[in-house]
PDB file of C-alpha atoms in Angstrom:
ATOM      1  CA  UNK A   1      85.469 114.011  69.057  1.00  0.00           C
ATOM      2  CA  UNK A   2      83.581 111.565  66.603  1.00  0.00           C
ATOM      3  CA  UNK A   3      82.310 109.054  67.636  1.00  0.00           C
ATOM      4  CA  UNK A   4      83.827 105.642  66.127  1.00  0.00           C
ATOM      5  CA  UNK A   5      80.660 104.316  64.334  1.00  0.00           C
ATOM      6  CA  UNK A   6      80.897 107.283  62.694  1.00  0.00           C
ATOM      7  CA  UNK A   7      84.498 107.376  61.549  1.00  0.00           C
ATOM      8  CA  UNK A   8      84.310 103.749  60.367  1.00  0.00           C
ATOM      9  CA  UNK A   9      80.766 105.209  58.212  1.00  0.00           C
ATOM     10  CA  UNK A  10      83.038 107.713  57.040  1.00  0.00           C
ATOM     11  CA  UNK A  11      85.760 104.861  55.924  1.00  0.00           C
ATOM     12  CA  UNK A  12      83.288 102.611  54.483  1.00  0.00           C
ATOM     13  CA  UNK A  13      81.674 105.360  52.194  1.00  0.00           C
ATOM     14  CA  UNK A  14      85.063 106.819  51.160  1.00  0.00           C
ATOM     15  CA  UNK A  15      86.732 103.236  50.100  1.00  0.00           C
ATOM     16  CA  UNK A  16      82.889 102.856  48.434  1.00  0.00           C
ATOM     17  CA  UNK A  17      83.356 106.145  46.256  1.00  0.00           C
ATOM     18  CA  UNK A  18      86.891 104.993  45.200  1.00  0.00           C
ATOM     19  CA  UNK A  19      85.892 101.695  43.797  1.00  0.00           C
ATOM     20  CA  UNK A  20      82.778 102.928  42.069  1.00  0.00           C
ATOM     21  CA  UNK A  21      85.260 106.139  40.802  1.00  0.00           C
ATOM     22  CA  UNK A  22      87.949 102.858  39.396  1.00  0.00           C
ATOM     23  CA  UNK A  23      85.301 101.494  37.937  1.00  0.00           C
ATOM     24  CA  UNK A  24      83.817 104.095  36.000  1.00  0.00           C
ATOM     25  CA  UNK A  25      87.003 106.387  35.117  1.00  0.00           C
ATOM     26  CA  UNK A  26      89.575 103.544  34.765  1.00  0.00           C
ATOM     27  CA  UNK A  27      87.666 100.639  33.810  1.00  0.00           C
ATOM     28  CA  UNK A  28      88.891  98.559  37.098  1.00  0.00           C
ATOM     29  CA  UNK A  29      86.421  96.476  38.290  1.00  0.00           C
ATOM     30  CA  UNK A  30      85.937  93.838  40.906  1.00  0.00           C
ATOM     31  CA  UNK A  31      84.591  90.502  41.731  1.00  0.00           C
ATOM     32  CA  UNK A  32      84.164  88.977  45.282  1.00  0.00           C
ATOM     33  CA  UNK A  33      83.857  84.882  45.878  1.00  0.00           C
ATOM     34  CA  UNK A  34      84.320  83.352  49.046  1.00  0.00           C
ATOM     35  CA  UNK A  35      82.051  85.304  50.937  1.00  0.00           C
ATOM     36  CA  UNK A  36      79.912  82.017  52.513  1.00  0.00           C
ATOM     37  CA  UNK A  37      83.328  81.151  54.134  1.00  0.00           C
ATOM     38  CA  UNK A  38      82.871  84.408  56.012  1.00  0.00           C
ATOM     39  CA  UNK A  39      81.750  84.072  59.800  1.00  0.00           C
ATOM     40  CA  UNK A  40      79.706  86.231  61.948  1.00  0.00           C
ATOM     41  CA  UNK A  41      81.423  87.615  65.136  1.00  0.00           C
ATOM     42  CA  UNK A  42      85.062  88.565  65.811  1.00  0.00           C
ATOM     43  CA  UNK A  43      87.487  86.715  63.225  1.00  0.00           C
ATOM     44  CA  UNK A  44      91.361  87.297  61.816  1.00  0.00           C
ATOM     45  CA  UNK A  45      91.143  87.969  57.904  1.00  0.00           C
ATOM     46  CA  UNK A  46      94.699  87.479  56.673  1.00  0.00           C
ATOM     47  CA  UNK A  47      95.394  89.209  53.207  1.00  0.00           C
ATOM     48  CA  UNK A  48      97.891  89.375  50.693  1.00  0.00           C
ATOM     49  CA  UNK A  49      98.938  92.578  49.727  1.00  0.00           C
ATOM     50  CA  UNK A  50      99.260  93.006  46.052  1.00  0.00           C
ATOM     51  CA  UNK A  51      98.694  96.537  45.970  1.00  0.00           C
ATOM     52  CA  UNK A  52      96.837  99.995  47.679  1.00  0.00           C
ATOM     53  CA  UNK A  53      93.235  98.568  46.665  1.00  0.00           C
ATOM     54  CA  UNK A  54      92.862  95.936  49.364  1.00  0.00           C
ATOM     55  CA  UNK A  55      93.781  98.478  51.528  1.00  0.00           C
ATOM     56  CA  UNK A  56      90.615 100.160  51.199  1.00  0.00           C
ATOM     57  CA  UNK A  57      88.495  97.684  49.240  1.00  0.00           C
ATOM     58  CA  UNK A  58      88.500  94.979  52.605  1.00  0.00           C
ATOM     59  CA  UNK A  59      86.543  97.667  54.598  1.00  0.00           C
ATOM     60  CA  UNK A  60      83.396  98.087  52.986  1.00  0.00           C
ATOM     61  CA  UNK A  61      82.888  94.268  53.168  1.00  0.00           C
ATOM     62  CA  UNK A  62      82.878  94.010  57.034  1.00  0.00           C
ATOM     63  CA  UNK A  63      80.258  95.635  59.533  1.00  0.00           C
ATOM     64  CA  UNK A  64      83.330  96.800  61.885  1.00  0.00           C
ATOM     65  CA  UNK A  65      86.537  95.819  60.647  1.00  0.00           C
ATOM     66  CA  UNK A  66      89.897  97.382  61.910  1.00  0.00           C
ATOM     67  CA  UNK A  67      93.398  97.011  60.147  1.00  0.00           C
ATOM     68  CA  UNK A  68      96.831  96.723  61.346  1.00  0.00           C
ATOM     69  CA  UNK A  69      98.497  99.420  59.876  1.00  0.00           C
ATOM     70  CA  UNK A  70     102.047 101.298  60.562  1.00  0.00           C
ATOM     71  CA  UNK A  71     101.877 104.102  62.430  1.00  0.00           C
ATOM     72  CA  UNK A  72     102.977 106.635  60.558  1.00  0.00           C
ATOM     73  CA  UNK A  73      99.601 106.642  58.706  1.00  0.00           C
ATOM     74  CA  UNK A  74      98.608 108.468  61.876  1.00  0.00           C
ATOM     75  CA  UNK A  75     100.209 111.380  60.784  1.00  0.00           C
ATOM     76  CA  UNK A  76      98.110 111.456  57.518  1.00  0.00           C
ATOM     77  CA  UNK A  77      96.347 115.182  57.848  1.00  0.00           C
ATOM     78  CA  UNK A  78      92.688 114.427  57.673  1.00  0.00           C
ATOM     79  CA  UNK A  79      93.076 110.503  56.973  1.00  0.00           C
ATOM     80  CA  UNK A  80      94.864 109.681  60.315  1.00  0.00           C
ATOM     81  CA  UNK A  81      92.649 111.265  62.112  1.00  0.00           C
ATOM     82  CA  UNK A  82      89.837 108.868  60.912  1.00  0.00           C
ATOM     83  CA  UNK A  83      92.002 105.936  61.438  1.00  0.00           C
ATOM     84  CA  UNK A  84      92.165 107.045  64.824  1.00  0.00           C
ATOM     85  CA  UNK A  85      88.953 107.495  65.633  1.00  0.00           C
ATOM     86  CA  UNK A  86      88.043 103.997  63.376  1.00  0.00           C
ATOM     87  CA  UNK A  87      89.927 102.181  66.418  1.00  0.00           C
ATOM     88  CA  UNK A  88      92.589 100.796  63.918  1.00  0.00           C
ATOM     89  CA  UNK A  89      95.440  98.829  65.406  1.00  0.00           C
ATOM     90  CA  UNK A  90      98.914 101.484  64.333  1.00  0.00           C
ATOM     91  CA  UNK A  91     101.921  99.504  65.306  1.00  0.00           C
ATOM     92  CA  UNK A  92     105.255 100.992  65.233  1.00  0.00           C
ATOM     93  CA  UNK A  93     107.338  98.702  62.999  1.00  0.00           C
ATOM     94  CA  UNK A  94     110.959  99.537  64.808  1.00  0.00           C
ATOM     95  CA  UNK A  95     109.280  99.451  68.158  1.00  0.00           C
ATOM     96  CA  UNK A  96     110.558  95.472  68.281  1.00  0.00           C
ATOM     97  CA  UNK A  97     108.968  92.940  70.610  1.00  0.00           C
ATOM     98  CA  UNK A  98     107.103  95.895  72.572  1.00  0.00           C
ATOM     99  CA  UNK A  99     104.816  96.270  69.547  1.00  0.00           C
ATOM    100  CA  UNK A 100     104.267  92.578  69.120  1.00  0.00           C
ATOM    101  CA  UNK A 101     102.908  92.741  72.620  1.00  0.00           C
ATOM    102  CA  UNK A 102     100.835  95.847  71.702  1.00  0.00           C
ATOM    103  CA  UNK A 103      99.184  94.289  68.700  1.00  0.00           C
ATOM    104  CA  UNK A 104      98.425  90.652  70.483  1.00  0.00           C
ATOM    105  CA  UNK A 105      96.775  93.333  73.111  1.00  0.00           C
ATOM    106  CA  UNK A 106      94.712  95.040  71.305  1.00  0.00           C
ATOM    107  CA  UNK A 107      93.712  92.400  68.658  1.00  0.00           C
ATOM    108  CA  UNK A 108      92.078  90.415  71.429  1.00  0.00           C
ATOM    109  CA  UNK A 109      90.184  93.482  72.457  1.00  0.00           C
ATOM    110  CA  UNK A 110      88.845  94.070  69.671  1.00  0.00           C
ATOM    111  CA  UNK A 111      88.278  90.673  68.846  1.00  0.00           C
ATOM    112  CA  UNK A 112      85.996  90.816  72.274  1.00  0.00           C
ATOM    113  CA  UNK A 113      84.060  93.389  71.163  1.00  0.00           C
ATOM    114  CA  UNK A 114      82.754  91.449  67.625  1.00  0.00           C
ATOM    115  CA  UNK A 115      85.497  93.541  65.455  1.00  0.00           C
ATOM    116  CA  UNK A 116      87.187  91.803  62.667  1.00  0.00           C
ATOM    117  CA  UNK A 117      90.738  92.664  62.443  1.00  0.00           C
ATOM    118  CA  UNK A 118      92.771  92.928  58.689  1.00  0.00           C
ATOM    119  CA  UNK A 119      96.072  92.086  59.021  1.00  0.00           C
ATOM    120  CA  UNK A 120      98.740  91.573  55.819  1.00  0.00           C
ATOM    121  CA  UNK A 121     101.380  88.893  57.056  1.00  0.00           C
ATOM    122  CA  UNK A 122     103.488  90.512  54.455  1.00  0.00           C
ATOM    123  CA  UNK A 123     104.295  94.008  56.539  1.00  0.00           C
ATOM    124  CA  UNK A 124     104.002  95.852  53.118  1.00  0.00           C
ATOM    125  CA  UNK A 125     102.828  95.327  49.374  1.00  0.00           C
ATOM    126  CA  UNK A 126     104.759  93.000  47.038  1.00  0.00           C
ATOM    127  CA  UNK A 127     107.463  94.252  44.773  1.00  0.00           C
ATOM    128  CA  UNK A 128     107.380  91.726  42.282  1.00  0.00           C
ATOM    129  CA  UNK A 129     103.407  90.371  42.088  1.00  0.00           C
ATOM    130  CA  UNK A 130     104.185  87.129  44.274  1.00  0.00           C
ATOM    131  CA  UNK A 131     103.691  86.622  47.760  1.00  0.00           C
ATOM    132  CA  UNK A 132     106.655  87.891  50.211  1.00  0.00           C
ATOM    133  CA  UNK A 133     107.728  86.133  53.509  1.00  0.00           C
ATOM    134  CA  UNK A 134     105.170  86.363  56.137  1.00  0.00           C
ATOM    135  CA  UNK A 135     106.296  88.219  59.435  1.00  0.00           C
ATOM    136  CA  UNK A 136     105.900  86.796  63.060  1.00  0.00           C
ATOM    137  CA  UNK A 137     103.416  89.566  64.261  1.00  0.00           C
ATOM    138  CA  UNK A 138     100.513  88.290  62.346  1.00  0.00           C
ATOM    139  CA  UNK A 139     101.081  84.248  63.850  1.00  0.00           C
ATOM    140  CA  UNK A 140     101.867  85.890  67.426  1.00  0.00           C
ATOM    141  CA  UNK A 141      98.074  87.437  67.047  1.00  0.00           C
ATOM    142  CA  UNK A 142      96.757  84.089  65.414  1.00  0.00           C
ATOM    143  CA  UNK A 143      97.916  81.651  68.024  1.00  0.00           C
ATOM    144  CA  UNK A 144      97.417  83.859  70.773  1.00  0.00           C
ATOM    145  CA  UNK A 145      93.842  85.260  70.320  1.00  0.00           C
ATOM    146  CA  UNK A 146      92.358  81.597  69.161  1.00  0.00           C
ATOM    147  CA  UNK A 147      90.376  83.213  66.498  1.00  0.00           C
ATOM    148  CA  UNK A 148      88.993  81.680  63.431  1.00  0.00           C
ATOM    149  CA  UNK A 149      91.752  83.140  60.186  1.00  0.00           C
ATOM    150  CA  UNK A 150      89.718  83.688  57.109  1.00  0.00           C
ATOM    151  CA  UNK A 151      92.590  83.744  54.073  1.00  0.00           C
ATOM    152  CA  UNK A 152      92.209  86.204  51.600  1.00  0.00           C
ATOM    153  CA  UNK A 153      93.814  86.945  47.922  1.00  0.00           C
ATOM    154  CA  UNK A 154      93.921  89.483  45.914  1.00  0.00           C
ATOM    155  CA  UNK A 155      94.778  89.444  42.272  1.00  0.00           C
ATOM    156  CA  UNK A 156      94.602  91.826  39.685  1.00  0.00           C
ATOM    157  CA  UNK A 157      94.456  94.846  41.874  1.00  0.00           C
ATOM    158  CA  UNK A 158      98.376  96.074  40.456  1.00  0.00           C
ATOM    159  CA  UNK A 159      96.234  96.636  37.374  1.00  0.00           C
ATOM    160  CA  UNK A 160      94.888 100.306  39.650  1.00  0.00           C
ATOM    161  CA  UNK A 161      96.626 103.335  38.047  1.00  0.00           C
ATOM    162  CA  UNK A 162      99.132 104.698  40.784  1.00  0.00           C
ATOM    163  CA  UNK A 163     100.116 102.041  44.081  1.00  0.00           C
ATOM    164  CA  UNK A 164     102.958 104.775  44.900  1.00  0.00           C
ATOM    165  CA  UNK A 165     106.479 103.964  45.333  1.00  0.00           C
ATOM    166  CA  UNK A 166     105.657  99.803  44.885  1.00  0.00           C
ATOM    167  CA  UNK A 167     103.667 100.974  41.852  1.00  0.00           C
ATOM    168  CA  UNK A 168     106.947 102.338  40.536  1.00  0.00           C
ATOM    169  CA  UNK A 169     109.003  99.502  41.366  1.00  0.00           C
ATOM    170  CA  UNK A 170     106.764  96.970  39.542  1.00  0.00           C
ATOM    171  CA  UNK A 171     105.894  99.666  36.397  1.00  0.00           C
ATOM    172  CA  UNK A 172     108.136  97.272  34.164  1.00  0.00           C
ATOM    173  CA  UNK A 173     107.960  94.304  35.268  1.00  0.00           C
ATOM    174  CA  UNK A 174     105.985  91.658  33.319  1.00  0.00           C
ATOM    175  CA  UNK A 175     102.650  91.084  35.124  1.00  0.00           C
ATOM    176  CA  UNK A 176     101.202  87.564  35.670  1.00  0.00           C
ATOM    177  CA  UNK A 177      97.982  86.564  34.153  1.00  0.00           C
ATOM    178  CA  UNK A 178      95.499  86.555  37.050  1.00  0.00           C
ATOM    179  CA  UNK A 179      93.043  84.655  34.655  1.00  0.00           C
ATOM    180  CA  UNK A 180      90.362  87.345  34.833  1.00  0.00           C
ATOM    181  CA  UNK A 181      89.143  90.810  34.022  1.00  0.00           C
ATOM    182  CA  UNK A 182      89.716  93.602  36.684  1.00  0.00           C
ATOM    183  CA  UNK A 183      90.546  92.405  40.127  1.00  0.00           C
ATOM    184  CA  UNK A 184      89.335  89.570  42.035  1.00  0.00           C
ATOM    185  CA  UNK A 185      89.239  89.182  45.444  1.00  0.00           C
ATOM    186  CA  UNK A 186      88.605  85.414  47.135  1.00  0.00           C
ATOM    187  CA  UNK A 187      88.301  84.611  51.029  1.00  0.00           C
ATOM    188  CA  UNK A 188      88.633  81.137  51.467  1.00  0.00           C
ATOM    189  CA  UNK A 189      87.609  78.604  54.458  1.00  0.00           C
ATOM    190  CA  UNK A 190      88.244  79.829  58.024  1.00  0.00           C
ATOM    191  CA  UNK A 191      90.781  77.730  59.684  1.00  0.00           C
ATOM    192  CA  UNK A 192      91.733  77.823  63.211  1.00  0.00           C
ATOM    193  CA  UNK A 193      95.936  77.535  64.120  1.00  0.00           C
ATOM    194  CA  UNK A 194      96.212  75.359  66.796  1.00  0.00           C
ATOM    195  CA  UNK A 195      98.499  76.543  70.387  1.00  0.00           C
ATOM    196  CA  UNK A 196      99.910  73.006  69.813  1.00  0.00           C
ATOM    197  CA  UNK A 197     101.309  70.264  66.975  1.00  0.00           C
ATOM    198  CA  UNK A 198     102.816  67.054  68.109  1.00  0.00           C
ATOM    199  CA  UNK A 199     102.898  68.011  71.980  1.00  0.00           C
ATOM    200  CA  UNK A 200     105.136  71.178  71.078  1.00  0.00           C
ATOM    201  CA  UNK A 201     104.244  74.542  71.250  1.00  0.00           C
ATOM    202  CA  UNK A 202     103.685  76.496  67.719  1.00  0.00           C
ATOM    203  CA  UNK A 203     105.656  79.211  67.189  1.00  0.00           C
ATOM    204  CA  UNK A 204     104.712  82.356  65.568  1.00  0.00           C
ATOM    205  CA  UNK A 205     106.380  81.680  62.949  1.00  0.00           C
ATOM    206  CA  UNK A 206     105.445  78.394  62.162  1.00  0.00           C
ATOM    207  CA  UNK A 207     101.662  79.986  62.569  1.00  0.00           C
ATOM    208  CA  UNK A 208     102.759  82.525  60.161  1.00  0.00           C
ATOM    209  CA  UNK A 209     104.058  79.946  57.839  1.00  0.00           C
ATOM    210  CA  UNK A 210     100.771  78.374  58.183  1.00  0.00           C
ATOM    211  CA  UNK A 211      98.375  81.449  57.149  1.00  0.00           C
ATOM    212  CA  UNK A 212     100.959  82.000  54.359  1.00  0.00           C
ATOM    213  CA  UNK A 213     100.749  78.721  52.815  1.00  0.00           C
ATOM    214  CA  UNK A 214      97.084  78.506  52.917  1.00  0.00           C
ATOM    215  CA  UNK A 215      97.396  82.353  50.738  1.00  0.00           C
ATOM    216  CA  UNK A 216      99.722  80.434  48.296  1.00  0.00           C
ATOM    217  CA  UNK A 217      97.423  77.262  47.457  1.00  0.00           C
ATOM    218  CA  UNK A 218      94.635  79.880  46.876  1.00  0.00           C
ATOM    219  CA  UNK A 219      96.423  81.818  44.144  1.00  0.00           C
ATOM    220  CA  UNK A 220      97.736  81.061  40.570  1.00  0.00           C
ATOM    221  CA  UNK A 221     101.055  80.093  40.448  1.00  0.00           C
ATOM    222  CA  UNK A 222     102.320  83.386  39.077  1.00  0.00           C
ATOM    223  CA  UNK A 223     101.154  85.158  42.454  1.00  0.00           C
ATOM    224  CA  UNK A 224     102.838  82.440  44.625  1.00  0.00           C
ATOM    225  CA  UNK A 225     106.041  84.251  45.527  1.00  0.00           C
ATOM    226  CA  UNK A 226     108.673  82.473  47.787  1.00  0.00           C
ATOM    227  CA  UNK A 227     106.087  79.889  48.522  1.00  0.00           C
ATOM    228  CA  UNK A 228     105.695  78.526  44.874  1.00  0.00           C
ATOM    229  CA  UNK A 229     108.125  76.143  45.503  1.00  0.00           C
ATOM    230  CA  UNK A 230     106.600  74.418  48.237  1.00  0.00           C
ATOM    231  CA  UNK A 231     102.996  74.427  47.153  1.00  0.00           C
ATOM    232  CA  UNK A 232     104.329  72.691  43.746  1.00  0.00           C
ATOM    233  CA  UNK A 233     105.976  70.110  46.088  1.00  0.00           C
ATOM    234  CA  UNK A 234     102.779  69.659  48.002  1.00  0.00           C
ATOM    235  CA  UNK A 235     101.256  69.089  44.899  1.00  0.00           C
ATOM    236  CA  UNK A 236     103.367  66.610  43.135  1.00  0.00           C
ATOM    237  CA  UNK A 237     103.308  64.980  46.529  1.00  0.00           C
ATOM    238  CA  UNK A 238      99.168  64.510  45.992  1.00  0.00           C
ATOM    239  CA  UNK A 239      99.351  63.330  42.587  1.00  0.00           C
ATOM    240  CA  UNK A 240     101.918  60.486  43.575  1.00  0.00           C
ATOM    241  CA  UNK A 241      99.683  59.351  46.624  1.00  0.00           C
ATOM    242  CA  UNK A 242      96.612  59.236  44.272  1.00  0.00           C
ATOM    243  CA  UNK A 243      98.813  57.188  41.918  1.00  0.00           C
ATOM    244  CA  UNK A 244      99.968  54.727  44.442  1.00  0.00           C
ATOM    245  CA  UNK A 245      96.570  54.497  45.905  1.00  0.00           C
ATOM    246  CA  UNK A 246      95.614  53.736  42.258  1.00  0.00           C
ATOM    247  CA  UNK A 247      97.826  50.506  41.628  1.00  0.00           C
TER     248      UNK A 247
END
């Protein structure tokens, strides 16, 4: 029976307590940039999911922020009740094009309302530090809702003692260098995915593609997954046109 300005208080001053607790027991501290790309209003922030920090670290930065999240988080005694009651967006992942129609639904409420929604094109955090191929859902609510997508990256954050089964998977791997102390997270410029390119209709997956290309540009080339190839195209690609434009 709590009200939801009051569960999302709750949230916020939980995920507040954890970083402060990371940064004085572990050492793990953070760094924001980006944050005068950030709108006012209703927006899409699209996030790259290194690790369990951005899934709590996002919230305190928004005044009403909701995530897309699986559902069994629900179930979480205590926790999913909060989620609940925070209005956040629990999509059943085997539930097929139904839940696709669910999310789009319920994104543009929210959206109405002045909400920001988290979403992590991903579906789940990386196994092996780079980025992971972006699923449909998170185009389907870009290119249907019209909102303004503010990319976000994370890196540093699978330095945080724990992460769970992923943490486990990536314990001995060789980490990339992130180029910084603790974890930074950077939001960069808000770009809008159009319904339509060339007089055809954009898929969501080519809207997906989109939101994870402009993740890969932002991040060192360590963190750039299955899309390192393609942003180290894009860039050789520059560097040729500057040359020929230089003769």
């Amino acid at each position: 029976f709590l009200p939801q300005g009051f569960a999302m208080w709750v949230v916020r001053t939980w995920a507040r307590v954890v970083l402060f607790l990371l940064r004085v027991i572990v050492g793990l501290g953070y760094e924001v940039r980006g944050r005068e790309n950030v709108p006012s209003g209703g927006f899409l922030i699209a996030s790259k999911h290194q690790s369990a920090w951005e899934t709590f670290a996002l919230v305190p930065l928004f005044p009403d922020a909701t995530f897309v999240i699986k559902s069994q988080l629900k179930w979480i005694p205590i926790w999913g009740q909060y989620t609940i009651k925070a209005g956040m967006i629990h999509v059943d992942r085997k539930a097929g094009t139904r839940a696709l129609r669910y999310i789009t639904d319920r994104a543009r409420q929210e959206l109405a309302r002045g909400r920001q929604i988290v979403i992590f094109p991903e579906g789940t955090r990386s196994v092996n530090f780079g980025l992971q191929k972006g699923f449909s859902g998170a185009g389907m609510i870009a290119v249907m809702s019209g909102a303004p997508v503010i990319p976000a990256v994370v890196t540093g954050s699978e330095r945080m003692p724990g992460n769970g089964k992923k943490g486990k998977l990536t314990a001995n791997l060789e980490r990339p260098d992130p180029g910084h102390e603790g974890v930074l997270l950077q939001f960069g410029e808000p770009f809008v995915i159009p319904r339509e390119l060339d007089g055809k209709r954009v898929s969501p997956e080519q809207a997906t593609d989109m939101m994870m290309m402009a993740l890969a540009r932002m991040l060192p080339p360590g963190y750039r997954g299955v899309y390192a190839d393609r942003v180290a195209d894009e860039a050789e690609s520059r560097g040729q046109r500057a040359e020929s434009v230089g003769q």
